[in-house]
Short mmCIF file of C-alpha atoms and ligand atoms in Angstrom, two decimals:
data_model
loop_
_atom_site.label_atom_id
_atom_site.label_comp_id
_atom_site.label_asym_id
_atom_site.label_seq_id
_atom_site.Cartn_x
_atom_site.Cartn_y
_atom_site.Cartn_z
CA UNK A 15 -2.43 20.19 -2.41
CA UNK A 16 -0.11 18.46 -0.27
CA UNK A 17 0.33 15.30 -2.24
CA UNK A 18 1.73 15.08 -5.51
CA UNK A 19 2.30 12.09 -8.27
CA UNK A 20 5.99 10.74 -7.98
CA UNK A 21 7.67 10.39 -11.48
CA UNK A 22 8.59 7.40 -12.47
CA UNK A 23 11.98 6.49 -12.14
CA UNK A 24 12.37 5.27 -15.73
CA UNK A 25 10.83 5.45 -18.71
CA UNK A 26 7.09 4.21 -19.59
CA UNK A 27 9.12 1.45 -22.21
CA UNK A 28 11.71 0.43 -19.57
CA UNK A 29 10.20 -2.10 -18.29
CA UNK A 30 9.31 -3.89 -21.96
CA UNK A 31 8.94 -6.70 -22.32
CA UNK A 32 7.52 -8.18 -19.00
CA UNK A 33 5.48 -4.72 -18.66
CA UNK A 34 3.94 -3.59 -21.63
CA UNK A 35 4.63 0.35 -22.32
CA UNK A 36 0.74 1.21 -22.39
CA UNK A 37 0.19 -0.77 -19.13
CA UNK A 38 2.86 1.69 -17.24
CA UNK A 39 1.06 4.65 -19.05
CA UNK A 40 -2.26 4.04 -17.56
CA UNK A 41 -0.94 2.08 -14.64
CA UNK A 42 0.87 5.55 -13.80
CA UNK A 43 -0.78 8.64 -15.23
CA UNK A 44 -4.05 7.45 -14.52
CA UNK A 45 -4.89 4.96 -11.71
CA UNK A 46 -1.54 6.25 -9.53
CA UNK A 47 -2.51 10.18 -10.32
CA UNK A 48 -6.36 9.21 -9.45
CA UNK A 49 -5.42 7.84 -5.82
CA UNK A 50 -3.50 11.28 -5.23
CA UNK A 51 -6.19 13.24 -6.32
CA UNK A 52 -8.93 11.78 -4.59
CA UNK A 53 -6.70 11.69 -1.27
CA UNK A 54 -6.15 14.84 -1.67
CA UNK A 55 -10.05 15.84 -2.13
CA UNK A 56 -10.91 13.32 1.10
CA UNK A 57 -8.40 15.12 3.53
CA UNK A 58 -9.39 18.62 2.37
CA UNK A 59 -10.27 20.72 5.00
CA UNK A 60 -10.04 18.22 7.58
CA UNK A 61 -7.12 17.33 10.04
CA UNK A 62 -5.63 14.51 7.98
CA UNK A 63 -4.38 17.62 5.77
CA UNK A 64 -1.54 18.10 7.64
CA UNK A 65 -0.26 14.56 8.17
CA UNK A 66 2.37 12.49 6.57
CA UNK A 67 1.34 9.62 4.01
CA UNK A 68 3.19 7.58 6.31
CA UNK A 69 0.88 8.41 9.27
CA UNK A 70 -2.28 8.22 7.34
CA UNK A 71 -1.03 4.76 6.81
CA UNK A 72 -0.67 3.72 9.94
CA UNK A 73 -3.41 4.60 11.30
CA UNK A 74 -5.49 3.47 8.26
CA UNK A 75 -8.34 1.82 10.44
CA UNK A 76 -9.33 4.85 12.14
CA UNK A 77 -10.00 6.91 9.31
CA UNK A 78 -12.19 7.34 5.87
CA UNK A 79 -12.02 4.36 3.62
CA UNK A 80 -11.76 7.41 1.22
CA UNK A 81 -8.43 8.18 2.80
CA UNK A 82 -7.13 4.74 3.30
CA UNK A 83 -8.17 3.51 -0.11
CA UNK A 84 -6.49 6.35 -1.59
CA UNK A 85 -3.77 6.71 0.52
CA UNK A 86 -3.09 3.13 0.66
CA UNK A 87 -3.08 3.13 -2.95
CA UNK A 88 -0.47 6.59 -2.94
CA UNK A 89 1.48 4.57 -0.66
CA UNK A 90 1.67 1.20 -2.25
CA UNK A 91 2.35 2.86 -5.65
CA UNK A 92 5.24 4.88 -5.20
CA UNK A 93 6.56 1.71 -3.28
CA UNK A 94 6.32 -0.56 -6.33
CA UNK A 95 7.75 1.62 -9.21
CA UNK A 96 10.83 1.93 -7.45
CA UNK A 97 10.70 -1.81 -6.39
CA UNK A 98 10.89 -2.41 -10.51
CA UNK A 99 13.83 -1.71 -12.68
CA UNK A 100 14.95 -2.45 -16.10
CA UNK A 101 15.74 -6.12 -16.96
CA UNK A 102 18.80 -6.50 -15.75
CA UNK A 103 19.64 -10.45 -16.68
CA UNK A 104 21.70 -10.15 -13.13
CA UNK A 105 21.66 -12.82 -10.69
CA UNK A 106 19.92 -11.29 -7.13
CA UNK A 107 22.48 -11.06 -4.16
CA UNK A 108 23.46 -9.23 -1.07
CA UNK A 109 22.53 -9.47 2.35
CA UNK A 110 18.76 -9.87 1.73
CA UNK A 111 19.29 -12.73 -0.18
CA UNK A 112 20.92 -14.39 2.17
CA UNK A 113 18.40 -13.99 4.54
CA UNK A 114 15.97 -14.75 2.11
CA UNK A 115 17.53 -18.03 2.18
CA UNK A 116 17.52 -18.36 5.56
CA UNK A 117 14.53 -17.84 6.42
CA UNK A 118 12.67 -19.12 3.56
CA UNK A 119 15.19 -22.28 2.03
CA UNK A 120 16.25 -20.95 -0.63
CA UNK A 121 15.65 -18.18 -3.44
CA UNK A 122 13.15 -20.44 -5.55
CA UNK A 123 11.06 -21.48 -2.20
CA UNK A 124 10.66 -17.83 -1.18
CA UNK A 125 9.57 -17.12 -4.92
CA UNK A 126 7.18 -19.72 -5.05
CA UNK A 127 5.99 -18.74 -1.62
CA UNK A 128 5.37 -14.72 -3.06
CA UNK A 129 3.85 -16.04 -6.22
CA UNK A 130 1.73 -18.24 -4.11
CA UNK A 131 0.49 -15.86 -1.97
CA UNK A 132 -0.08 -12.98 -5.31
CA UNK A 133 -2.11 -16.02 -6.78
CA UNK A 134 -4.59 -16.54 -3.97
CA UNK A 135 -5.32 -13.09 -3.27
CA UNK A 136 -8.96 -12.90 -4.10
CA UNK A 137 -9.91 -10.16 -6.28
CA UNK A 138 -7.59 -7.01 -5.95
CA UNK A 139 -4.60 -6.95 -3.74
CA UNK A 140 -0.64 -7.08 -3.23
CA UNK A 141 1.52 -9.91 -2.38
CA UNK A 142 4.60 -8.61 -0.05
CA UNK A 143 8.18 -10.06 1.22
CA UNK A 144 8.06 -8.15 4.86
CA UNK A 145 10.40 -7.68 7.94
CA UNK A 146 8.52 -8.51 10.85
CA UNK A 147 10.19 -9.35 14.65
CA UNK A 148 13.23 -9.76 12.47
CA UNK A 149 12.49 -12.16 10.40
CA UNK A 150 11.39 -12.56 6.54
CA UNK A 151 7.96 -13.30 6.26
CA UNK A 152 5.79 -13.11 2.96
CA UNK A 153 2.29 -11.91 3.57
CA UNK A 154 -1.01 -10.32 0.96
CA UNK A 155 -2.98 -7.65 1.39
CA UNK A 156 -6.90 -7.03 -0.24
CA UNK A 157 -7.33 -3.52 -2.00
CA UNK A 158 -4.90 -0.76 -1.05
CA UNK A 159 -4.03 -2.04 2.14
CA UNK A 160 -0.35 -2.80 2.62
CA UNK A 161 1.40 -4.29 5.63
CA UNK A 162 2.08 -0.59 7.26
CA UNK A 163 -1.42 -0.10 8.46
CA UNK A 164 -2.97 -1.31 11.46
CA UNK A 165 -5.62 -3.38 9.87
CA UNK A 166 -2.98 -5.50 8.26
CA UNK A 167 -3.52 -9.11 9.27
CA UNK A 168 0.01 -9.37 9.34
CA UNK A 169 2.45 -6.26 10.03
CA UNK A 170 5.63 -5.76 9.15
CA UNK A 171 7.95 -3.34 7.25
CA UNK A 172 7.47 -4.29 3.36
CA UNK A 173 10.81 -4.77 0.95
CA UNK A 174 9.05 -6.17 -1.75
CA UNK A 175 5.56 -6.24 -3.05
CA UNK A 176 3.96 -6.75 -6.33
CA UNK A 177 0.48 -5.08 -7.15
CA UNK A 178 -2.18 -7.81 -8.73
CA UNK A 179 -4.54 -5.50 -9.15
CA UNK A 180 -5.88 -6.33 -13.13
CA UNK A 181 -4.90 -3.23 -13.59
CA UNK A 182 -1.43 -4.14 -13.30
CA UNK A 183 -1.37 -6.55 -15.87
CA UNK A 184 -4.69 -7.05 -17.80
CA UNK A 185 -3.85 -5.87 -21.28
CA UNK A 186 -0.54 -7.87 -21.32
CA UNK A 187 -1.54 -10.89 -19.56
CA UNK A 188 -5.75 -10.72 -19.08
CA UNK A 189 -6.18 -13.09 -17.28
CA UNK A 190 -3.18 -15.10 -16.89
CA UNK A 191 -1.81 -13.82 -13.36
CA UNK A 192 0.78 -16.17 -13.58
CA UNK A 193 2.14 -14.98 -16.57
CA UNK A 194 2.60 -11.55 -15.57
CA UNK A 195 4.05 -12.91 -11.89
CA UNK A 196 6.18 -15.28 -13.20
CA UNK A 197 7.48 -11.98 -15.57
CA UNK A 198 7.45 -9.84 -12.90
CA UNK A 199 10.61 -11.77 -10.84
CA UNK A 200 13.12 -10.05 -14.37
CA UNK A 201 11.92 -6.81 -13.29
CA UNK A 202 12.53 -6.76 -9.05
CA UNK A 203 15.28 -3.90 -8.62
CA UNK A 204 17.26 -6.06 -5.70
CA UNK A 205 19.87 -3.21 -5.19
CA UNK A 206 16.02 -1.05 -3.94
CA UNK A 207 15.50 -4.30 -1.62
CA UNK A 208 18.56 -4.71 0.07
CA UNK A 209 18.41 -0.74 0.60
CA UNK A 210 15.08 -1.27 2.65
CA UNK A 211 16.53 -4.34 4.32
CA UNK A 212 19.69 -2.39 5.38
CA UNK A 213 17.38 0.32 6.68
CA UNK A 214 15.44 -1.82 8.32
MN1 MN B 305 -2.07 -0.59 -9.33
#
């Protein structure tokens, strides 16, 4: 099987106590490993076998919505563990903060901005801080769409993005989204960010 479930780059606790450990559990053994393996059963046998997550993404509106659920959802996964690290108690910088503010004002307008946009995504989704033309932009996606794919209503190259998906928070936080967003800004690995912006 060509696709396989990334291991998380800490530990299921790490992330205590803005992410609860049995959240991460579930979060990643079982709702991560279940978009792989479906994936994996909807491009058996068929061309998609042989491409790259990457181009399965980007051409998401031309194939399955087995494979773009589940791919989407591959995708978007291994993208946020490593976009969340250990409390750190560290003040964000480098050079995507500065562009962050400006572009957006300053660090608290893009925040409320991202928070904003996780908050009025209907249903299941991701809020994202993109690259697009350039400039910092924050955009949401519905499902397991991200802002790779060709359907996205607004494109770009994501650095951030947080998942608001209940599953992502429910036993913590039920239904309290705010809670678990306004938690979620103590957990944003900004050394992972400004990578992706420097690559960009
Ligand atoms: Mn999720």
């Amino acid at each position: 099987m060509p696709f396989t479930l990334p291991a998380l780059p800490y530990a299921f606790d790490a992330l205590e106590p803005y992410i609860d450990t049995e959240t991460m559990k579930i979060h990643h053994d079982k709702h991560h490993q279940a978009y792989v393996d479906n994936l994996n059963k909807a491009i058996a046998g068929t061309p998609n076998e042989n491409k790259t997550l990457a181009e399965l993404v980007a051409v998401a509106g031309t194939i399955s919505p087995a494979v773009r659920n589940n791919g989407g959802g591959h995708w978007n996964h291994s993208f946020f563990w490593e976009t969340l690290a250990p409390a750190s108690g560290a003040a964000p910088s480098g050079a995507v903060v500065d562009a962050i503010t400006k572009d957006f004002g300053s660090l608290d307008a893009f925040k409320e901005k991202f928070s904003n946009a996780a908050m009025t995504r209907f249903g299941s989704g991701w809020a994202w801080l993109i690259v697009k033309d350039g400039k910092l932009e924050v955009s949401s996606t519905p499902n397991q769409d991200n802002p790779l794919m060709d359907v996205a209503e607004v494109k770009g190259t994501p650095l951030l993005g947080v998942d608001v998906w209940e599953h992502a928070y429910y036993l913590k936080y039920q239904n309290k989204r705010a809670d678990y967003l306004a938690a979620f800004w103590n957990l944003v690995n900004w050394a992972k960010v400004n990578e992706r912006f420097a690559a960009k």
